[in-house]
Tab-separated table of C-alpha atoms in Angstrom:
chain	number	residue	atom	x	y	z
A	978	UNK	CA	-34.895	-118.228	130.383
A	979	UNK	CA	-32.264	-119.070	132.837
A	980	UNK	CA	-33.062	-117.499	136.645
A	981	UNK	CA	-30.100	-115.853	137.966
A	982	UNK	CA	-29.537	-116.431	141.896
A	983	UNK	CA	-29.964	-113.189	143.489
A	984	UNK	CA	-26.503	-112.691	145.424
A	985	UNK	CA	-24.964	-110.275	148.229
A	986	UNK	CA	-22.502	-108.061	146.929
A	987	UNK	CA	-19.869	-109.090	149.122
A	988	UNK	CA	-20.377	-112.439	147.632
A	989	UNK	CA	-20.055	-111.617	143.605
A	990	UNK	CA	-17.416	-112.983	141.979
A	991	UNK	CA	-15.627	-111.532	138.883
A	992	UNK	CA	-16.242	-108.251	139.680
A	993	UNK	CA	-15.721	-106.132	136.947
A	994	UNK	CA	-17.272	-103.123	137.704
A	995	UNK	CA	-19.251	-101.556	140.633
A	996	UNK	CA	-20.295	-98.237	142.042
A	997	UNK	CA	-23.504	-95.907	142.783
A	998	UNK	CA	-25.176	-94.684	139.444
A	999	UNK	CA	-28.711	-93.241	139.509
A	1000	UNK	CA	-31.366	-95.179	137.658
A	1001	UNK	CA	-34.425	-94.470	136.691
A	1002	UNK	CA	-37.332	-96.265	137.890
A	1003	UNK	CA	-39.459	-97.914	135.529
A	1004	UNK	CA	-42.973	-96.530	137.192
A	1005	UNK	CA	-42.829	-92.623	137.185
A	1006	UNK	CA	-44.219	-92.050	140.417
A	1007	UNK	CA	-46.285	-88.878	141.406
A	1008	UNK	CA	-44.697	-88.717	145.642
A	1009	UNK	CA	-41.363	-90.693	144.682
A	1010	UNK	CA	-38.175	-89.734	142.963
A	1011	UNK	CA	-37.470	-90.164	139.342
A	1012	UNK	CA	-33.835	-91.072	139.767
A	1013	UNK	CA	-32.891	-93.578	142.671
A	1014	UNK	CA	-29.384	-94.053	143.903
A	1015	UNK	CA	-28.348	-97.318	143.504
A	1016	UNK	CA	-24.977	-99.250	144.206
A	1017	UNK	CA	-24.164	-101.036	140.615
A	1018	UNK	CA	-22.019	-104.267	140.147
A	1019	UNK	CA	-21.178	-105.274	137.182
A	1020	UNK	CA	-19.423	-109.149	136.627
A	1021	UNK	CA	-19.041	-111.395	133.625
A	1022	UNK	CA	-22.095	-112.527	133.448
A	1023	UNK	CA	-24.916	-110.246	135.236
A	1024	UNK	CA	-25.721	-106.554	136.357
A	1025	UNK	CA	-26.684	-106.052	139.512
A	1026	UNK	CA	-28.166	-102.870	141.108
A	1027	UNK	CA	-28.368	-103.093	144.743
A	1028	UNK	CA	-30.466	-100.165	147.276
A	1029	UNK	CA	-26.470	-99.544	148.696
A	1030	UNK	CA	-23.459	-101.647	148.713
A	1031	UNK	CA	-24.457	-103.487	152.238
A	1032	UNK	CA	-27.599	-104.751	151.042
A	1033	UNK	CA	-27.826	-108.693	151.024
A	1034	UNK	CA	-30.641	-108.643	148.610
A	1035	UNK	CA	-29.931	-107.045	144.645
A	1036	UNK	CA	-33.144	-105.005	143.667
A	1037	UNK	CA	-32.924	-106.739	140.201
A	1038	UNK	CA	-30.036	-108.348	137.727
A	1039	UNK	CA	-30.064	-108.973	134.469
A	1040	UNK	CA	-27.607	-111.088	131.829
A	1041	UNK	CA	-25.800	-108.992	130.505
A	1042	UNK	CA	-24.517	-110.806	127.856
A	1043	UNK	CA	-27.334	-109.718	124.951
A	1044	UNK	CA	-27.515	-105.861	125.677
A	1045	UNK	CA	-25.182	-103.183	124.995
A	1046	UNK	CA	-24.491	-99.942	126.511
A	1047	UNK	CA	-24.625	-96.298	124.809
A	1048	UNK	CA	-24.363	-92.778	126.075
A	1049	UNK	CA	-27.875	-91.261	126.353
A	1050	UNK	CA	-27.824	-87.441	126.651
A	1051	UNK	CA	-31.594	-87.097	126.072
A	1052	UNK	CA	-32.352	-88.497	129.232
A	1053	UNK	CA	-31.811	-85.673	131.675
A	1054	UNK	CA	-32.399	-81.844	130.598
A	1055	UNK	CA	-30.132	-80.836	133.490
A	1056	UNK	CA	-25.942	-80.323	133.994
A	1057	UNK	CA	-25.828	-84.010	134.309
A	1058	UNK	CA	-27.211	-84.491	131.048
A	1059	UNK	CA	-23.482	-85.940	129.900
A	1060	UNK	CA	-23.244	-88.611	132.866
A	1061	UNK	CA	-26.426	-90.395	131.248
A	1062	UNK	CA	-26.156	-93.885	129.848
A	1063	UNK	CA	-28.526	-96.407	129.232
A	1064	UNK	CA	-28.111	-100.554	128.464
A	1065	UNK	CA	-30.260	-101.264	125.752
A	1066	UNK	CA	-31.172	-105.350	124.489
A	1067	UNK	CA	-34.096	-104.948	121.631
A	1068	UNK	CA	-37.205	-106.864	122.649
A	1069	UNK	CA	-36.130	-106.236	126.256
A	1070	UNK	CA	-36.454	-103.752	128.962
A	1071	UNK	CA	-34.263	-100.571	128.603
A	1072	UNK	CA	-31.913	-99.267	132.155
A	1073	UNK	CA	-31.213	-95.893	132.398
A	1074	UNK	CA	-28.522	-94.841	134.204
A	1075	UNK	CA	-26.724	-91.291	135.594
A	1076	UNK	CA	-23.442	-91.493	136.585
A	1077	UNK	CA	-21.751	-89.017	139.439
A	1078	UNK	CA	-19.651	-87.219	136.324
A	1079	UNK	CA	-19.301	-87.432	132.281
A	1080	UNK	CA	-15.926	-89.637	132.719
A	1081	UNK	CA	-17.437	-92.237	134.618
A	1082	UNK	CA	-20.340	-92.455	132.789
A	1083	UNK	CA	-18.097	-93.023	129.654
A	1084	UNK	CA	-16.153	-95.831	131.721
A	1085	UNK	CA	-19.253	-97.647	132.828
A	1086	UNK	CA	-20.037	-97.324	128.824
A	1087	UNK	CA	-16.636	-98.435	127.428
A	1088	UNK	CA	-16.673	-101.576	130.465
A	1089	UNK	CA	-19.797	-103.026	129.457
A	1090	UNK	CA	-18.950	-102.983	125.859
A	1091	UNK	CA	-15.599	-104.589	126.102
A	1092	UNK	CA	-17.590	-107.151	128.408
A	1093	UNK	CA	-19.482	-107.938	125.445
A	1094	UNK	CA	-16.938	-107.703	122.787
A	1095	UNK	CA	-14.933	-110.615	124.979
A	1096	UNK	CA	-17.694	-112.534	125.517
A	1097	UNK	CA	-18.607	-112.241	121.338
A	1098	UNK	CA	-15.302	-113.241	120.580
A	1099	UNK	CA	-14.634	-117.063	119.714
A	1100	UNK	CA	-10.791	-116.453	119.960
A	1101	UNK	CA	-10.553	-116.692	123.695
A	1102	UNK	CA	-10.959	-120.095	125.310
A	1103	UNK	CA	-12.822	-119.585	128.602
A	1104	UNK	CA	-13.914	-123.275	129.376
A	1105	UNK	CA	-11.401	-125.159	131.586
A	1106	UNK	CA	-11.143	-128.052	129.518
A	1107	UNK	CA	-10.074	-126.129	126.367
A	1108	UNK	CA	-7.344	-124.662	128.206
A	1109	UNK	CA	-6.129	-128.154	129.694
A	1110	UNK	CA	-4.793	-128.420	125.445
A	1111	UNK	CA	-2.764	-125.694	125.958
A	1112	UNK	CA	-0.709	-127.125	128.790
A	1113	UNK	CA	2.344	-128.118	127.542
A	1114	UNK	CA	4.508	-128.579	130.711
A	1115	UNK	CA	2.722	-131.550	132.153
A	1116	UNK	CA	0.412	-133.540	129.858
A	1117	UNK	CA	0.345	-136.696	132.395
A	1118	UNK	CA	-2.514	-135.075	134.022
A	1119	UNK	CA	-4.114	-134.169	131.244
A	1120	UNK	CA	-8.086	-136.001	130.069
A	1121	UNK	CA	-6.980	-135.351	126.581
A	1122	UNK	CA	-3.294	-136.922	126.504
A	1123	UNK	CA	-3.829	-139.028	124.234
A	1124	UNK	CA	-4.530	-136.755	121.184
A	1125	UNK	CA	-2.305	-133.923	122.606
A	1126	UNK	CA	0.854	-136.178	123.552
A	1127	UNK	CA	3.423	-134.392	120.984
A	1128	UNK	CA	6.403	-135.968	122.797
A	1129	UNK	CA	9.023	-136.711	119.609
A	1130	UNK	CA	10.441	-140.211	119.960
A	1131	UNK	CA	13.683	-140.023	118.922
A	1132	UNK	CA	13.809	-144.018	119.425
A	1133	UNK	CA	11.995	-144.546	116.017
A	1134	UNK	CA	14.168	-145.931	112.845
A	1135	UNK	CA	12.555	-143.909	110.319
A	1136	UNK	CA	13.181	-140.585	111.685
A	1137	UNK	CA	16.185	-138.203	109.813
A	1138	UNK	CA	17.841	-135.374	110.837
A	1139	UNK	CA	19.091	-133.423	108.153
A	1140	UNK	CA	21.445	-130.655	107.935
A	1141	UNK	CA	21.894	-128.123	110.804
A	1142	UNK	CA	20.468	-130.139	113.730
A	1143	UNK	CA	18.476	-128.557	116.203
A	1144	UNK	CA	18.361	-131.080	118.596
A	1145	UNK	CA	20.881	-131.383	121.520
A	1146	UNK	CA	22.685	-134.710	121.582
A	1147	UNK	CA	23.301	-136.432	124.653
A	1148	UNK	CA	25.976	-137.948	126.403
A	1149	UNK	CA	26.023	-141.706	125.168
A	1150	UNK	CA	23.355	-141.407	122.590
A	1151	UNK	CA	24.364	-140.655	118.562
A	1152	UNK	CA	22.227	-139.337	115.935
A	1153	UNK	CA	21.634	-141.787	112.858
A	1154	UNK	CA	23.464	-139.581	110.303
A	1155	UNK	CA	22.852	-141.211	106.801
């Protein structure tokens, strides 16, 4: 398992999400509170839940990247029943979550799952190097010119233009018309 640096929150980068959400402690203690307000960040990679949004320290993180996130109604009994949602990875430990209101919980819900939709997806080049093909305004700089260079030589003997051409000719320089 890879150990994710714990990080201030000033410090996160790729923020997506972040705010205070109530979550439930894992120990159900006897003197202490059930619910504990916590200041939630949520980037591309990892949740963090912090003890409030100064803290240096996170209380815990996880990757995010193999759970998924569901409304969870059953959690509470009370009027805030409908700002519950929990992230859920089978085989793994289970956060439960109350939002300040029903919308936000929802949002929170619908962020996390987009997360991991994009992340999923195998349409959407996130690695530098794959996006360095893409760049078709200066290839010099390029590591992979050489099997990207689509440059057409209009120098070469064989080439033929037939028809409509829809190349613009330059002064001095004739297209071999056959």
């Amino acid at each position: 398992l890879e150990e994710i640096a714990p990080k201030p929150v000033q410090d996160t980068e790729d923020i997506l999400k972040q705010g205070y959400l109530e979550k439930r402690s894992r120990e159900h203690s006897f003197f202490g509170s059930e619910w504990q307000k916590r200041w939630c960040v949520l980037t591309r990679r990892t949740f963090y839940y912090y003890a409030n949004e100064k803290s240096k320290q996170p209380k815990g993180t996880f990757p995010i990247e193999s759970y998924s996130a569901r409304p969870a109604s059953h959690l509470r009994k009370d009027s805030r029943r409908r700002c519950c949602f929990e992230i859920i990875c089978p085989g793994k430990r289970t956060y439960e979550f109350t939002a300040p209101n029903p919308a936000e919980a929802e949002d929170w819900v619908d962020q996390i799952q987009f997360l991991l939709k994009d992340l999923s997806s195998l349409t959407i080049p996130c690695d530098e190097e794959e996006e360095e093909l893409y760049n078709d305004v200066d290839s010099s700089d390029s590591v992979n010119t050489a099997s990207c260079d689509t440059t057409l030589n209009q120098d070469e003997p064989n080439m033929e233009m037939e028809g409509d051409d829809i190349y613009e000719v330059l002064p001095g320089k004739q297209p071999n018309k056959q």
